[in-house]
XYZ file of C-alpha atoms in Angstrom:
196
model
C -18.913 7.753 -14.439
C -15.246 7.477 -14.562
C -13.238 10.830 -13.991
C -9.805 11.802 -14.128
C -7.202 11.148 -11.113
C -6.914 14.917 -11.071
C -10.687 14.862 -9.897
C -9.422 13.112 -6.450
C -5.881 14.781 -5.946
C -6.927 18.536 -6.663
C -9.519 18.183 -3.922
C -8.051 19.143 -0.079
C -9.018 15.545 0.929
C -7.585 14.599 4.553
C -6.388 11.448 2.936
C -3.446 12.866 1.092
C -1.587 13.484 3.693
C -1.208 9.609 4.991
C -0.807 8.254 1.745
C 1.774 10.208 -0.440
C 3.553 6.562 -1.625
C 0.070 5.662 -2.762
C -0.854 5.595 -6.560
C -4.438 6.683 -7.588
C -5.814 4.488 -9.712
C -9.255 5.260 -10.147
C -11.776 7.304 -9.569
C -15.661 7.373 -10.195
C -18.826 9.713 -9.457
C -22.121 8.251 -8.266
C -24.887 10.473 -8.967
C -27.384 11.153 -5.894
C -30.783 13.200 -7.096
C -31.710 15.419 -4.575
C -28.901 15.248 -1.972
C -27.862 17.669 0.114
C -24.832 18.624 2.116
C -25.326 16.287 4.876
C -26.448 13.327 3.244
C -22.890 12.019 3.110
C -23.585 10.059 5.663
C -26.729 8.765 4.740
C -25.421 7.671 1.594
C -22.821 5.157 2.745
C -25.635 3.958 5.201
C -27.923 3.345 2.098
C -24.860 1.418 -0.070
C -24.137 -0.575 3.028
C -27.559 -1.938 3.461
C -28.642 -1.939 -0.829
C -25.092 -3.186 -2.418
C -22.596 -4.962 -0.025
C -20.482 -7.238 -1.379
C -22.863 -9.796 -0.618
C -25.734 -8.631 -3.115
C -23.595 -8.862 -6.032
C -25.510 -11.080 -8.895
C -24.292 -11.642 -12.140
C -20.626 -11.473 -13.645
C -19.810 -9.298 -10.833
C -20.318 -12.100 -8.252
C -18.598 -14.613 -10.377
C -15.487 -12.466 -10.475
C -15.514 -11.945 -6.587
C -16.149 -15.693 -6.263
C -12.978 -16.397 -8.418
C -11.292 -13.902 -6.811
C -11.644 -15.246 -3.336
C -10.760 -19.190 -4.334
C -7.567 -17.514 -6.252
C -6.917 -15.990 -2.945
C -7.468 -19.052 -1.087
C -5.696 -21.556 -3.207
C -2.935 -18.840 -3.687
C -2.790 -17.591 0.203
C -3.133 -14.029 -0.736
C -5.473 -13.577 2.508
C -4.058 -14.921 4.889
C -3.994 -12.832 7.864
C -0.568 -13.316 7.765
C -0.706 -11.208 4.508
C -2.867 -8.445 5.623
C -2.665 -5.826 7.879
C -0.831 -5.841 11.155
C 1.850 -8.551 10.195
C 2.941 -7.674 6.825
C 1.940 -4.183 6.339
C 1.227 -1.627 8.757
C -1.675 0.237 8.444
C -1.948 3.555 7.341
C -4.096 3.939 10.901
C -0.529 4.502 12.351
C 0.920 7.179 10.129
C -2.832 9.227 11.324
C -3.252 11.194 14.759
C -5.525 10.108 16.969
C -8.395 13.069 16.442
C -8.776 11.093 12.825
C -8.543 7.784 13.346
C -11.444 8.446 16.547
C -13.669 9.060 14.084
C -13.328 5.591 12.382
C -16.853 3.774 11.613
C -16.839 0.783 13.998
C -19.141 -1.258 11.409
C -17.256 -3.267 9.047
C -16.836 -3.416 5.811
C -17.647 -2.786 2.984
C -15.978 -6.162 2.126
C -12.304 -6.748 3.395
C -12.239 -3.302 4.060
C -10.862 -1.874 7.817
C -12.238 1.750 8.601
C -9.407 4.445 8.635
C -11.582 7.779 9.734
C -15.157 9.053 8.800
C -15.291 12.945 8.792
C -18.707 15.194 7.406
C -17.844 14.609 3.712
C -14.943 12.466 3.716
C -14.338 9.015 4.752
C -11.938 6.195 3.619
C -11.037 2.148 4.201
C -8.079 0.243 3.783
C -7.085 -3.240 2.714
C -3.970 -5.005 2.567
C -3.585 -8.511 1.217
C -0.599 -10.661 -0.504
C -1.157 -8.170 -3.913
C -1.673 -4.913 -2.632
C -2.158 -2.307 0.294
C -5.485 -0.627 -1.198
C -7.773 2.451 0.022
C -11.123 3.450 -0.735
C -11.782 7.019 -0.178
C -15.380 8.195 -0.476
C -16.067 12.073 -0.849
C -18.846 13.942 -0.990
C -18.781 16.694 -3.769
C -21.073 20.063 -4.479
C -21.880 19.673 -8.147
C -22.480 22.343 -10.716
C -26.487 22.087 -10.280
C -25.890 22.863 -6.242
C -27.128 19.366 -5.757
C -24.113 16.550 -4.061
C -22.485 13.577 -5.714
C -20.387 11.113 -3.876
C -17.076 10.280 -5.741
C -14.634 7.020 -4.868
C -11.184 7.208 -5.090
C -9.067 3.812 -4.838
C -5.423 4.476 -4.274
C -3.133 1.231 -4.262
C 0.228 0.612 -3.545
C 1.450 -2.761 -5.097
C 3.089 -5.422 -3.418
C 6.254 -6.031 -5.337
C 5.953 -7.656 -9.507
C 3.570 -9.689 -8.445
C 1.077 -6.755 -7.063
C 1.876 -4.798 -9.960
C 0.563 -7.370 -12.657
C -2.060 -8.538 -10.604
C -3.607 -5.002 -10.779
C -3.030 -4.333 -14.685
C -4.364 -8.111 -15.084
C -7.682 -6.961 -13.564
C -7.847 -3.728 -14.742
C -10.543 -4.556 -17.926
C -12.460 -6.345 -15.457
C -13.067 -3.464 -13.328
C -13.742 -0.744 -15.858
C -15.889 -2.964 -18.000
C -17.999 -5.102 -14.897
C -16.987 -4.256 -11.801
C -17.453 -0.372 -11.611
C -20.525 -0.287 -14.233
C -21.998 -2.696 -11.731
C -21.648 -0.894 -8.747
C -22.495 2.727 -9.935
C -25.803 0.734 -10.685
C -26.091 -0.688 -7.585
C -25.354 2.484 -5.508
C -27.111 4.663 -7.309
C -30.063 2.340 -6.659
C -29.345 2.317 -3.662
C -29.631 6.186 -2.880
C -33.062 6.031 -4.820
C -33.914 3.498 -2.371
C -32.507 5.023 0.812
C -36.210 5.379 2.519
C -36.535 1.455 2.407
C -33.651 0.131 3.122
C -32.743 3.264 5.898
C -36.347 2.147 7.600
């Protein structure tokens, strides 16, 4: 479910502090039955294994696929493009207590690990378009159970960035993010199988 921005910034997330020339852009809740307070963790374990990029079927994976030749025939990923050479990542503006914490897997995606704390974690990208985060947070909800909510925060690279993001904005409300709240969501029923 899609909620407002206000849902991300009024939290205390760690992340606003690295990231204050960063524009929220979106942010959803994925409903977990029957989580508690530590099953943060075990959540992002559960997406990672049920609903990488990878297992994306359908419209979804045609829109990755086109994205990645655009990106190819357009250079948008060149390493050149990404982090390190272009744009420095946000790793730098963190002390080193945080960024210690970083999950050493990678992924999801094109995604680089900034920190991973008890309820809080969050990625970065960086490519010819756009210097992107994903923040993931885990939230109490009304009914005492938990909810994990994304955040993606983006900071445009130039013209260009900015109307490649409003050019694939219908795209992600209408197939990208329906498609993954089904996926993750599945993927927390599913945690016992795929977590084995």
């Amino acid at each position: 479910m899609r909620l407002p921005v206000s849902e991300h910034t009024g939290r205390p997330w760690r992340i606003h502090e690295y990231v204050p020339d960063f524009t929220t852009l979106d942010v959803w809740s994925y409903r977990m039955p029957g989580a508690g307070p530590d099953d943060f963790r075990p959540a992002i374990d559960a997406i990672t294994a049920g609903a990488g990029l990878s297992k994306q079927t359908g419209p979804t994976a045609f829109l990755f696929a086109v994205r990645w030749k655009l990106g190819a025939l357009l250079g948008w990923d060149k390493p050149k493009e990404g982090l390190g050479p272009r744009v420095r990542s946000l790793r730098e503006r963190m002390p080193e207590e945080l960024t210690a914490t970083a999950d050493p897997t990678p992924g999801p995606g094109p995604f680089s690990s900034l920190y991973e704390l008890h309820d809080e974690c969050a990625r970065e990208l960086a490519n010819k378009t756009v210097h992107g985060v994903m923040h993931l947070g885990w939230v109490e909800t009304a009914d005492g159970g938990h909810e994990l909510r994304m955040a993606v925060l983006v900071k445009p690279n130039g013209p260009m960035g900015r109307l490649y993001m409003a050019l694939i904005a219908p795209f992600r409300y209408a197939i990208v993010y329906p498609a993954m709240t089904r996926q993750w969501e599945a993927a927390w029923r599913d945690r016992d199988r795929l977590l084995r």
